[in-house]
XYZ file of C-alpha atoms in Angstrom:
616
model
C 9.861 -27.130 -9.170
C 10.228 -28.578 -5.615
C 9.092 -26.267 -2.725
C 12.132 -24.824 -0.819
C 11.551 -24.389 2.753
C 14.238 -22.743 5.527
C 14.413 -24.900 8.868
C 16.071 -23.491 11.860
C 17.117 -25.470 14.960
C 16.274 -24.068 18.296
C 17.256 -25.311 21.750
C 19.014 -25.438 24.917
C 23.264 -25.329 23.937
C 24.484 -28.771 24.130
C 20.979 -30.265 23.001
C 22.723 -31.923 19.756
C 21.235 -29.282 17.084
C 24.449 -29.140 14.924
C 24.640 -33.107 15.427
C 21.583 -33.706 14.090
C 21.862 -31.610 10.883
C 25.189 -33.043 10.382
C 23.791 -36.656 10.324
C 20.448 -35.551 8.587
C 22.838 -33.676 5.732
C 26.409 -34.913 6.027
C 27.308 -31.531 6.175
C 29.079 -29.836 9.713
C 27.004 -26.692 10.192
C 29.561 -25.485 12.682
C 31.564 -23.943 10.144
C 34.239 -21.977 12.135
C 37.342 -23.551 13.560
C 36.670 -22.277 17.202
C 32.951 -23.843 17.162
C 34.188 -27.487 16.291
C 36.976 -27.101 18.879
C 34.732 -26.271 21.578
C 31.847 -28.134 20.003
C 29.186 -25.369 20.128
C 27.936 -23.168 17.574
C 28.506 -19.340 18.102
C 27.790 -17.687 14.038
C 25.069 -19.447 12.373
C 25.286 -22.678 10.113
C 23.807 -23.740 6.877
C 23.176 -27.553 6.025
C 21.020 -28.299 2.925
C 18.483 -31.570 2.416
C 16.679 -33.260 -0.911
C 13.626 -34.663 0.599
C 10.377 -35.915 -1.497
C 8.341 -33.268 -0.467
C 10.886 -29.743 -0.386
C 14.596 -28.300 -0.690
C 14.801 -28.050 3.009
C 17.926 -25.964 3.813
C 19.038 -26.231 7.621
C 19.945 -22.800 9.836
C 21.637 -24.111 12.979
C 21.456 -21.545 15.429
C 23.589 -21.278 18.924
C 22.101 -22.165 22.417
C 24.219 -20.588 24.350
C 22.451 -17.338 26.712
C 25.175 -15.244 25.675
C 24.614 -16.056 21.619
C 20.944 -15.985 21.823
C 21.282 -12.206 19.758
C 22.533 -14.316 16.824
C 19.758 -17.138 16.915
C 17.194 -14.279 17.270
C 18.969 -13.285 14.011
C 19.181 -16.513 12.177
C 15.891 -17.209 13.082
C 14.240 -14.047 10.940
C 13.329 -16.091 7.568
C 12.339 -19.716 9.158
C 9.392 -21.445 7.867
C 9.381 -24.070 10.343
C 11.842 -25.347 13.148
C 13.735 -28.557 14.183
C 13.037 -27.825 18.260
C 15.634 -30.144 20.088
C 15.907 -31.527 23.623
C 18.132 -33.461 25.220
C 16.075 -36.585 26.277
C 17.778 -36.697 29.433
C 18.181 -32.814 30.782
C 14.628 -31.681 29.288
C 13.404 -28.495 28.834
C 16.117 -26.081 30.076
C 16.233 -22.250 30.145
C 17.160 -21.576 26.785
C 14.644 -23.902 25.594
C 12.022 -21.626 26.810
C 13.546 -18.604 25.359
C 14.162 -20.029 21.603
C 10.509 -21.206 22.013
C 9.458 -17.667 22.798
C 11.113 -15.964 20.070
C 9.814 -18.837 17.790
C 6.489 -17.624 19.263
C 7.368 -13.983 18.410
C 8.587 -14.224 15.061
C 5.131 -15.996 13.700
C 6.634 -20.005 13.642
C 3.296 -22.203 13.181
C 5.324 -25.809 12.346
C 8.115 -27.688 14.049
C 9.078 -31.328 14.949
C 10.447 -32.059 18.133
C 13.114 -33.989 18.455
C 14.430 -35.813 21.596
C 18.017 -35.880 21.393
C 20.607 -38.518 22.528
C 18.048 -41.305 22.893
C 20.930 -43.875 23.044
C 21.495 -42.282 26.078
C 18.352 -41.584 27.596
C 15.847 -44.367 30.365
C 12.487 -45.132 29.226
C 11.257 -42.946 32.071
C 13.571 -40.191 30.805
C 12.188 -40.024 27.441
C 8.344 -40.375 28.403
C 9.564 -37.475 31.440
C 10.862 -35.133 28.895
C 8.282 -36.056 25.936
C 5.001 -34.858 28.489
C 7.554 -31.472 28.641
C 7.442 -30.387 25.491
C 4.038 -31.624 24.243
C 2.608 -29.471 27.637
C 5.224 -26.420 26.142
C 3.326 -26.651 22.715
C 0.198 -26.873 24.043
C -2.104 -23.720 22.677
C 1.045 -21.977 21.641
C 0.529 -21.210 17.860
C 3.113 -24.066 17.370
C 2.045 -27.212 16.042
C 4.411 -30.041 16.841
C 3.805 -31.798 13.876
C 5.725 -34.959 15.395
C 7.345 -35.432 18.966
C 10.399 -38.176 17.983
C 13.151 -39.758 20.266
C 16.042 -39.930 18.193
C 19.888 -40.976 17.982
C 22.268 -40.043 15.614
C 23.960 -43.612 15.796
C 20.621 -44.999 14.689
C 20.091 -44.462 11.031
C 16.489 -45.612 11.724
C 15.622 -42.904 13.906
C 17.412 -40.571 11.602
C 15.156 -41.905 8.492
C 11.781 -41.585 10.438
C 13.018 -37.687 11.450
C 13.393 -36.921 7.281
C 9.763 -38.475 6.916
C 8.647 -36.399 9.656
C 10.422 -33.370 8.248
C 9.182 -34.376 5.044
C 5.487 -33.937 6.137
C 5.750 -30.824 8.223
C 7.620 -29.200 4.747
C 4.438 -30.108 2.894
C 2.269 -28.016 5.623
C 4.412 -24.930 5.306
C 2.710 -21.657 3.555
C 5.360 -20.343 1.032
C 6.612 -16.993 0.872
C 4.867 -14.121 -1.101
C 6.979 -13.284 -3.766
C 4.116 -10.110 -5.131
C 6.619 -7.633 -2.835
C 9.928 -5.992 -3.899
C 12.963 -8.431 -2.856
C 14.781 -8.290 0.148
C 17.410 -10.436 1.166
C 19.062 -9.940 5.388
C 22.429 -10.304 4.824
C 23.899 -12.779 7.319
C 27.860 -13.163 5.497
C 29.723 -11.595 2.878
C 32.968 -12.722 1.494
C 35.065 -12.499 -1.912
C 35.580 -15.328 -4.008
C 38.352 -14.808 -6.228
C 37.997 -13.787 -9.896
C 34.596 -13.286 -9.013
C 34.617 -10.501 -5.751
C 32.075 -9.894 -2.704
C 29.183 -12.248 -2.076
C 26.475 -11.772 0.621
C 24.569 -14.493 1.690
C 21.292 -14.480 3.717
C 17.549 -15.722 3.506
C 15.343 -13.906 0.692
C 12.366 -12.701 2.730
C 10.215 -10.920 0.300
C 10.071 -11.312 -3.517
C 12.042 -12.362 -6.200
C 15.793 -11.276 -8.197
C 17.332 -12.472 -11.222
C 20.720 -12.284 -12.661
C 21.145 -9.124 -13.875
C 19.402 -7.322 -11.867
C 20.185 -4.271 -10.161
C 20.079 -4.180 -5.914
C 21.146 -1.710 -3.137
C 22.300 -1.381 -0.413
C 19.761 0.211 2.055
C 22.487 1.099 4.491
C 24.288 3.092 2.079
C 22.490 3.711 -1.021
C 24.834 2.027 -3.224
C 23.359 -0.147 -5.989
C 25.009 -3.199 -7.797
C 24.651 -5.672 -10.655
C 23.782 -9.321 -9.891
C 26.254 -11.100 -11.749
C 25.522 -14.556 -10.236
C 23.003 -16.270 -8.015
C 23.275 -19.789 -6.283
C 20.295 -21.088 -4.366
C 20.651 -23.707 -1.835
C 24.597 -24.635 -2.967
C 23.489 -24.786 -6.462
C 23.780 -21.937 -9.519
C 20.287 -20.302 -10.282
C 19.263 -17.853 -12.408
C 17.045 -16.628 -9.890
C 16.011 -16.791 -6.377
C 12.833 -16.422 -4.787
C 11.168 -15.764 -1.006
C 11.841 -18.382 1.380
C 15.279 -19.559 -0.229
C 18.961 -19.593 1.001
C 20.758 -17.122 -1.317
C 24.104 -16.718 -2.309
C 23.973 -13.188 -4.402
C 27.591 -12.203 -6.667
C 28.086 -8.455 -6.468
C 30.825 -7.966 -7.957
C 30.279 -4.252 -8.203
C 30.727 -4.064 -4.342
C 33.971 -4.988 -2.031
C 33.559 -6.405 0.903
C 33.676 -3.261 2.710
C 30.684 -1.687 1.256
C 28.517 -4.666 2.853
C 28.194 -5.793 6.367
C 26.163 -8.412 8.310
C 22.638 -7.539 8.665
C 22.426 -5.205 5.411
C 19.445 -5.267 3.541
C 20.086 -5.802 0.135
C 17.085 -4.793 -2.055
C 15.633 -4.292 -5.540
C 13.784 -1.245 -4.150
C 16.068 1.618 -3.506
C 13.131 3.810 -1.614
C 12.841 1.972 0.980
C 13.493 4.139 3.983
C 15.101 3.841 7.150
C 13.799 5.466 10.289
C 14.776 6.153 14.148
C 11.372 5.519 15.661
C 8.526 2.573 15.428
C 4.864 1.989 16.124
C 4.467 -1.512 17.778
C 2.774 -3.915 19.211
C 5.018 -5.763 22.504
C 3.796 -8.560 24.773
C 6.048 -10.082 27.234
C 6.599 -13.206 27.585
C 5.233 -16.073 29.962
C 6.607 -16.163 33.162
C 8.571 -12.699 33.582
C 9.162 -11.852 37.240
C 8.152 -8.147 38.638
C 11.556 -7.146 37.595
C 11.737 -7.813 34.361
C 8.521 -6.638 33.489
C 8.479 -4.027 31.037
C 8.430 -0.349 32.184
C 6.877 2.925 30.777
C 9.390 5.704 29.088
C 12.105 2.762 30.244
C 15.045 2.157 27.709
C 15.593 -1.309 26.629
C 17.469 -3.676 24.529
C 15.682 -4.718 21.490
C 16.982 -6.971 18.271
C 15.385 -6.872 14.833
C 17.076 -8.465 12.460
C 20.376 -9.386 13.284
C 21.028 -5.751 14.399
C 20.851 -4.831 18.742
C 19.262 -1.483 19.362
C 18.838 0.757 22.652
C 15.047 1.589 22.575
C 13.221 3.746 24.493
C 9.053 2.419 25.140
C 6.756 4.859 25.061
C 3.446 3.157 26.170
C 0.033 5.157 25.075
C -2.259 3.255 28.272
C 0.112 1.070 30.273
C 2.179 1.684 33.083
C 3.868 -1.532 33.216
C 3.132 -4.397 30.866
C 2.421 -7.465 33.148
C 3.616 -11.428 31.954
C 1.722 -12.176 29.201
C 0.144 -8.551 27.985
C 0.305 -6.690 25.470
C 0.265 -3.142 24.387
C 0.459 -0.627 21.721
C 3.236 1.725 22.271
C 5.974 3.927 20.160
C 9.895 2.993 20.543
C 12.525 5.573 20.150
C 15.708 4.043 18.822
C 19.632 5.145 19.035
C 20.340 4.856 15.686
C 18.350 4.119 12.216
C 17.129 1.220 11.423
C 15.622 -0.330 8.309
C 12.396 -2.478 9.228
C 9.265 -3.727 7.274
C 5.748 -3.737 8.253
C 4.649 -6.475 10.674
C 8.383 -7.261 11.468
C 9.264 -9.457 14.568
C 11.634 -8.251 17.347
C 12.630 -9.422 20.501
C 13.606 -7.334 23.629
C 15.527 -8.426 26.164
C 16.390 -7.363 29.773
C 19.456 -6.523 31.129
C 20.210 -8.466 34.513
C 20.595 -11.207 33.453
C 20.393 -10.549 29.704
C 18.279 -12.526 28.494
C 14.871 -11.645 26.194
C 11.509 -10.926 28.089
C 8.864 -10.006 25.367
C 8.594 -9.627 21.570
C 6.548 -7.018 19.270
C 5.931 -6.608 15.789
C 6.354 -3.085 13.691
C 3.320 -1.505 12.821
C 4.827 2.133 11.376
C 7.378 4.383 10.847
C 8.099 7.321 13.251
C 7.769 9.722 9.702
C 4.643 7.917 7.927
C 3.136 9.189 11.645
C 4.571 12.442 12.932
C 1.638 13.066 15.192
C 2.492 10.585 17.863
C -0.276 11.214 20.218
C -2.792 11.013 17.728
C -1.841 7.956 15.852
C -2.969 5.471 18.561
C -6.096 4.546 16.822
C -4.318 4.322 13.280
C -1.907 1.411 14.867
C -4.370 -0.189 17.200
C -6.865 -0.994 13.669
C -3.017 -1.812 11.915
C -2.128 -4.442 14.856
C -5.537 -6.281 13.682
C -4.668 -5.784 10.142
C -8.370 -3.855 9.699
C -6.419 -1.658 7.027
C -9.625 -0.202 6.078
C -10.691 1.473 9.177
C -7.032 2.158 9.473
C -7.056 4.449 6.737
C -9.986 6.258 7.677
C -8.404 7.084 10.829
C -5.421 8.240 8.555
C -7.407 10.561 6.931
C -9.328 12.090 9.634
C -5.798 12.707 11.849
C -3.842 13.672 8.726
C -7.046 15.662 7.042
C -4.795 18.014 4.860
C -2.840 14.947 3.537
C -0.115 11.789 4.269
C 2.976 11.226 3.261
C 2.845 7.352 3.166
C 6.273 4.946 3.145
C 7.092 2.276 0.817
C 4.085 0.051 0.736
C 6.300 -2.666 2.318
C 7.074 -0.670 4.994
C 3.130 0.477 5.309
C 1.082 -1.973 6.241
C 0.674 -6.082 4.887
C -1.317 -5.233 1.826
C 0.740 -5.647 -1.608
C 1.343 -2.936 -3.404
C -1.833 -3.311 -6.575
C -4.034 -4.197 -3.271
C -3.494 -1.040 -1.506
C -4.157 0.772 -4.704
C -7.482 -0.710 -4.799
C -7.705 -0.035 -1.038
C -7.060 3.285 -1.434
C -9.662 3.850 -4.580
C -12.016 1.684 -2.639
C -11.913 4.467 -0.173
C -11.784 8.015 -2.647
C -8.382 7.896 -1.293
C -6.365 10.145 -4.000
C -2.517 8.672 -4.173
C -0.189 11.532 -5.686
C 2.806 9.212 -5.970
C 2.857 8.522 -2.157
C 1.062 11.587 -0.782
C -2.020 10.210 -0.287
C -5.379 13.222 0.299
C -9.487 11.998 0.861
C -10.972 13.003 -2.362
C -13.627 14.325 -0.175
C -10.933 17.217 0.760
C -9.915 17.761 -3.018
C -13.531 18.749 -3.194
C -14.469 20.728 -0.305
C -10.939 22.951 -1.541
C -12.746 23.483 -5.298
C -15.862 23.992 -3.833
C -14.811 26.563 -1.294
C -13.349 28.579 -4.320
C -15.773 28.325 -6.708
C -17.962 29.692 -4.418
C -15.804 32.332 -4.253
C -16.062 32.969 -8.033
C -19.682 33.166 -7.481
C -19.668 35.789 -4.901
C -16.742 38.169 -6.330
C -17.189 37.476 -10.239
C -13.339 37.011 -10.308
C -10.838 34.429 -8.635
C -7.141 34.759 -9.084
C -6.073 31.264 -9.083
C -2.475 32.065 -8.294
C -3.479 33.786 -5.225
C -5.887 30.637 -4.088
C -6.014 30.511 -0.399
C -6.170 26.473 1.046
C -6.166 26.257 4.309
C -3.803 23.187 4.111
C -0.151 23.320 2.972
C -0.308 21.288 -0.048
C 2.358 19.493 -2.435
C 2.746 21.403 -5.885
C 1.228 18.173 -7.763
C -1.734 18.239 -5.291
C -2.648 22.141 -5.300
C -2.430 22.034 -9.745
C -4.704 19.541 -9.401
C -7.145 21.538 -7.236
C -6.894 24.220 -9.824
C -7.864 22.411 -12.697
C -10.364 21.583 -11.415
C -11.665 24.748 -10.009
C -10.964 26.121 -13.476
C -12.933 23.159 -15.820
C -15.870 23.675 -12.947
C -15.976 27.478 -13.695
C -15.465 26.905 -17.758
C -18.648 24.836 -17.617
C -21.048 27.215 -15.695
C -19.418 29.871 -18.515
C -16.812 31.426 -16.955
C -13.306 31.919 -18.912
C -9.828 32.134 -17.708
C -8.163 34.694 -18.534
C -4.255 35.019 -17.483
C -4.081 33.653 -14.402
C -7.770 34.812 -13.677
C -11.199 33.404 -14.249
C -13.952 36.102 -14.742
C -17.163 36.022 -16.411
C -17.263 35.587 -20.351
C -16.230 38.632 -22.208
C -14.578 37.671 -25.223
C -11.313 39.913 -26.235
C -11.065 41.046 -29.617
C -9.693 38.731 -31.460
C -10.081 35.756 -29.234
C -12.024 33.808 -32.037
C -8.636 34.349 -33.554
C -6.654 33.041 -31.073
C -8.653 30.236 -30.930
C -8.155 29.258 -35.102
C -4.695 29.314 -34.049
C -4.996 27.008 -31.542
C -6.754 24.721 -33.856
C -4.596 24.988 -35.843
C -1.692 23.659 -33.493
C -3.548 20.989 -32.714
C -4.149 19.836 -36.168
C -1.263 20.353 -37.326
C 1.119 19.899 -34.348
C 4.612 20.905 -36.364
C 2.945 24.107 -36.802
C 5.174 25.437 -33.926
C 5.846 29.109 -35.046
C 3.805 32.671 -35.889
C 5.387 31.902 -39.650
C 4.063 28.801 -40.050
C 0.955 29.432 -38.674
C 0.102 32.778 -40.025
C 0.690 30.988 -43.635
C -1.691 28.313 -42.449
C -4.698 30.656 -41.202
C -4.333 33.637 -43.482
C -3.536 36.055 -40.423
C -0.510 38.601 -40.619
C 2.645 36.939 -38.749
C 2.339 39.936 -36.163
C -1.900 39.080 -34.785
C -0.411 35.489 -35.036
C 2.276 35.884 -32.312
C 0.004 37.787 -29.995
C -2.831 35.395 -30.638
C 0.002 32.832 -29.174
C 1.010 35.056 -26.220
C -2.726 35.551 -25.649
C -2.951 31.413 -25.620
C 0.177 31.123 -23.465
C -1.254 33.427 -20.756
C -4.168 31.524 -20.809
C -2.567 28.370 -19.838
C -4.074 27.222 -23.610
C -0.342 26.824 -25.437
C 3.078 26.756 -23.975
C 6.435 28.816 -25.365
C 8.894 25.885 -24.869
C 12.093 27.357 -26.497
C 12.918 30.060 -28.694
C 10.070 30.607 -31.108
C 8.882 26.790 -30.470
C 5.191 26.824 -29.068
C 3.513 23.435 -28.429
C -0.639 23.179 -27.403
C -0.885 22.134 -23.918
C -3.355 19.490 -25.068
C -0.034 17.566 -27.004
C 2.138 18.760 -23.748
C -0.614 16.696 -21.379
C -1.091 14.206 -23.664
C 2.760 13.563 -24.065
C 3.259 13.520 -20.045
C 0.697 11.087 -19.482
C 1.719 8.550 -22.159
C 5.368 9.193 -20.465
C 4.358 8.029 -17.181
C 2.486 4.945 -18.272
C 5.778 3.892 -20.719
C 7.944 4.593 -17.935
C 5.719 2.545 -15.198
C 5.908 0.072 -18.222
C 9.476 -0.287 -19.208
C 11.261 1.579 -15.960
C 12.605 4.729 -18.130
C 11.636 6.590 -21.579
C 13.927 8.248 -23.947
C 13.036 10.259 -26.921
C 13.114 7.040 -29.311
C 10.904 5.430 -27.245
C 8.250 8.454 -26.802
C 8.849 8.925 -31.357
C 6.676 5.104 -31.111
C 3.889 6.829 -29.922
C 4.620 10.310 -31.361
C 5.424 11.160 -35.164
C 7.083 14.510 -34.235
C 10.196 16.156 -35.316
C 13.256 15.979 -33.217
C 12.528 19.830 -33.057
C 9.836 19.348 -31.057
C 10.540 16.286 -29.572
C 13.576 17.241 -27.591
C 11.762 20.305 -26.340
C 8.642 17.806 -25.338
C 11.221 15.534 -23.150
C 12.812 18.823 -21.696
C 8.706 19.356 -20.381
C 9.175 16.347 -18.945
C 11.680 16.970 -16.152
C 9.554 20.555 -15.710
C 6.552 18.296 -13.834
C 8.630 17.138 -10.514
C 7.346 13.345 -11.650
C 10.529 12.539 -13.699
C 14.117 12.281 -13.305
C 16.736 12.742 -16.168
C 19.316 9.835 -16.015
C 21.615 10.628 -19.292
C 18.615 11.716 -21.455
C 16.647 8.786 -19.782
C 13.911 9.509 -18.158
C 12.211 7.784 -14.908
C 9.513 8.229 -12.191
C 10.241 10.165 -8.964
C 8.109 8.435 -7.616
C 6.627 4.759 -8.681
């Protein structure tokens, strides 16, 4: 399968970018009526290209200063660039500014083009050609080829597909190991089918079928049909122009710049951790200004932002800085995200960041300096630690995705790496865990006797989190001899007739559909009556559980059937009681009570007698 590659023009308006893709693809990118009448491109075009070496699909962006908002949002999603100058004019404003959001937004490949060469002296082109080799010049661009070229000339038009050819071939294709996300740049209905979005698959990969929402709103919908590139697919993958069928949305549920994604947690937030330099060149006035409120564009969305700068002042030409932006409204943005701010008189844009956090995954703003500064140099391990040492009774953390640039199985190992303990996003140092258990046991050992339901932590502590800690407390006391008694643990005096209790227990355990004092007083010889208080003796003792009516189930089989849940449902998506009978030969009896323990935990959500992970 051919590598397919997205290519956005760039360049002052009136450089010939929407001529050139039209004679490179034979396709007019300037698809609405008012851009061909005035001959410049205000939405963004799409021109696709079969070339040896990639599917090369074409975004032609607009020049113009007062459409530079949409090229900053066509230009989200570009693997490389077709950078075009008019051989005669040269570098012009606009120019400078697409190259600086190129710059911005992470572009490493491009080929120049010098446009209108028909047109253009000798001393014109070698004028202009010195320009824009000196603009690339230690930029983090490579020009891959600087080439005069007229569209009248099909020879100069076949030596720009080899060049684009070559540069596709040097192009690092998209992950696909995240959760999709496709930027939606247009929806429309096609009739008999209904709404499709369009826009440039940044992250992952979708198939027909497929379920997706809508981040904005939370609705979800049914791929019913995918084309990639013009063509029908039954899948598309990062880096790809996507046209997506939903037919399960109209066109008013979707707008330009939604974020259509297979991951429905992903969060939106009014506040980011970045990292902002300004661009080359900016005069005393534009430079950017503490606790100042700017215009900033991620996506293809304008937001009012408000820069909170943790050491600077004023953030000269060509510095940068760590700071936290306050937005007006929410906004739904990914780790290491470009955006581009822009001043207001003149508008035009005068530095670019990328996102480093969420406002939420770091609600102690002064303190978190450290945690982004180690995140801006992607040292995610040192990162963490600081994590853990500002957030020492625990951290909430986002969607991976949204977290830091580490896929999701290699921040697991990150996090184990580290004794990091991950309760389904709240993430605690094992170290902590300890220091809680220890704390208490010591307790025990001073006193004799520890309630655990009255345990005292000196951190507020997710239900999940503080069961845990108990558990543990209690196996640590079992072992130096201790028993737990009710809700107590005290030193070992046996009751009466625990050694009777306990043969019941075995019992249950053998013999799981052994569920009531009948049953099991025929099984153990003991009169129906000692039988049901041996049970209520077990229940107490967090030993057996009374799970409806007369139905009592060991909490050995309860644990057991929780934890082969979890893994079938991280498996598969979602259990249901056929599913768990595979790895179960129980009666429905017990069964249906053993599914209702399920949605008791806080890990699983009941979807029409499905079950699936709160949390994944």
């Amino acid at each position: 399968m051919k590598k397919s590659i997205i290519m956005g023009t760039a360049g002052h308006i009136d450089h010939g970018k929407s001529s050139l893709v039209r004679a490179l693809t034979g396709k007019d990118p300037d698809r609405l009526k008012e851009e061909q009448e005035k001959g410049i491109t205000i939405e963004l075009g799409y021109a696709g290209l079969e070339l040896d070496s990639a599917l090369v699909s074409f975004v032609d962006v607009p020049g113009h200063e007062k459409l530079v908002k949409t090229m900053i949002a066509g230009s989200v999603g570009f693997d490389a660039v077709l950078f075009c100058v008019d051989g005669r004019e040269g570098i012009m404003p606009q120019t400078r500014e697409h190259f600086n959001i190129l710059k911005t937004i992470g572009i490493k490949h491009a080929v120049a083009v010098l446009t209108k060469a028909d047109k253009c002296t000798a001393s014109e082109l070698e004028a202009s050609e010195n320009a824009v080799r000196e603009l690339f010049k230690d930029s983090g661009i490579t020009a891959e080829a600087v080439l005069a070229v007229s569209i009248y000339n099909d020879a100069s038009i076949e030596n720009l597909k080899n060049a684009i050819s070559e540069c596709a071939r040097k192009t690092t294709p998209k992950t696909q190991n995240r959760c999709y996300v496709l930027r939606t740049d247009r929806v429309f209905a096609v009739k008999g089918h209904g709404t499709v979005v369009t826009g440039t698959s940044l992250f992952g990969k979708i198939g027909v079928e497929n379920t997706v929402y809508n981040l904005r709103t939370g609705q979800k919908a049914r791929i019913k049909s995918i084309q990639v590139h013009d063509k029908p697919a039954e899948k598309s993958v990062a880096g790809q122009r996507t046209a997506l069928n939903l037919p399960d949305f109209s066109t008013d549920d979707v707008k330009k710049g939604d974020i259509i994604s297979e991951n429905g947690k992903i969060t939106d937030t009014n506040g980011i951790y970045a990292i902002v330099k300004a661009f080359d060149g900016c005069t005393d006035a534009e430079l950017i200004r503490h606790n100042k409120t700017y215009s900033l564009v991620i996506g293809s969305e304008t937001f009012e932002g408000r820069i909170i700068f943790y050491d600077e002042k004023i953030l000269k030409a060509s510095a940068e800085a760590i700071c936290f932006i306050k937005l007006d409204k929410p906004a739904v943005v990914f780790f290491n995200e470009p955006f581009v701010i822009r001043g207001a008189s003149p508008l035009h844009s005068i530095a670019g960041g990328r996102v480093l956090g969420l406002e939420q995954t770091y609600p102690d703003r002064r303190n978190s300096h450290e945690i982004i500064l180690h995140m801006s140099r992607y040292d995610y391990d040192e990162a963490i630690r600081e994590i853990m040492r500002v957030y020492r009774c625990g951290f909430v953390m986002s969607e991976p995705i949204q977290f830091s640039g580490l896929f999701r199985n290699e921040l697991a190992g990150k996090l184990a790496q580290l004794n990091i303990v991950n309760y389904y996003g709240f993430l605690i140092d094992s170290r902590m865990i300890d220091s809680f258990a220890e704390s208490s046991i010591q307790e025990l050992k001073d006193k004799g006797v520890l309630s655990v339901n009255g345990l005292k932590l000196d951190c507020s502590l997710p239900e999940q989190v503080r069961s845990d800690i108990v558990n543990r407390i209690i196996e640590t006391a079992r072992r130096m001899g201790y028993i737990f008694d009710g809700n107590m643990l005290k030193q070992n005096k046996k009751d009466p007739f625990e050694e009777e209790s306990l043969s019941v227990l075995a019992a249950m355990k053998q013999e799981p559909n052994l569920s009531n004092a009948q049953l099991l007083s025929e099984k153990t010889g003991l009169p129906e009556e000692k039988v049901g208080k041996c049970l209520q003796y077990l229940c107490n003792r967090s030993m057996a559980r009374k799970v409806e009516g007369n139905v009592f189930i060991s909490m050995e089989l309860i644990n057991s059937f929780v934890e082969r849940a979890e893994t079938e449902a991280r498996k598969s998506g979602e259990i249901d009681l056929n599913r768990m009978k595979e790895h179960f030969d129980l009666p429905r009896k017990l069964l249906i009570p053993l599914m209702e323990q399920l949605d008791k935990t806080g890990l699983f959500i009941n979807k029409s007698n499905k079950r699936v992970l709160k949390y994944k």
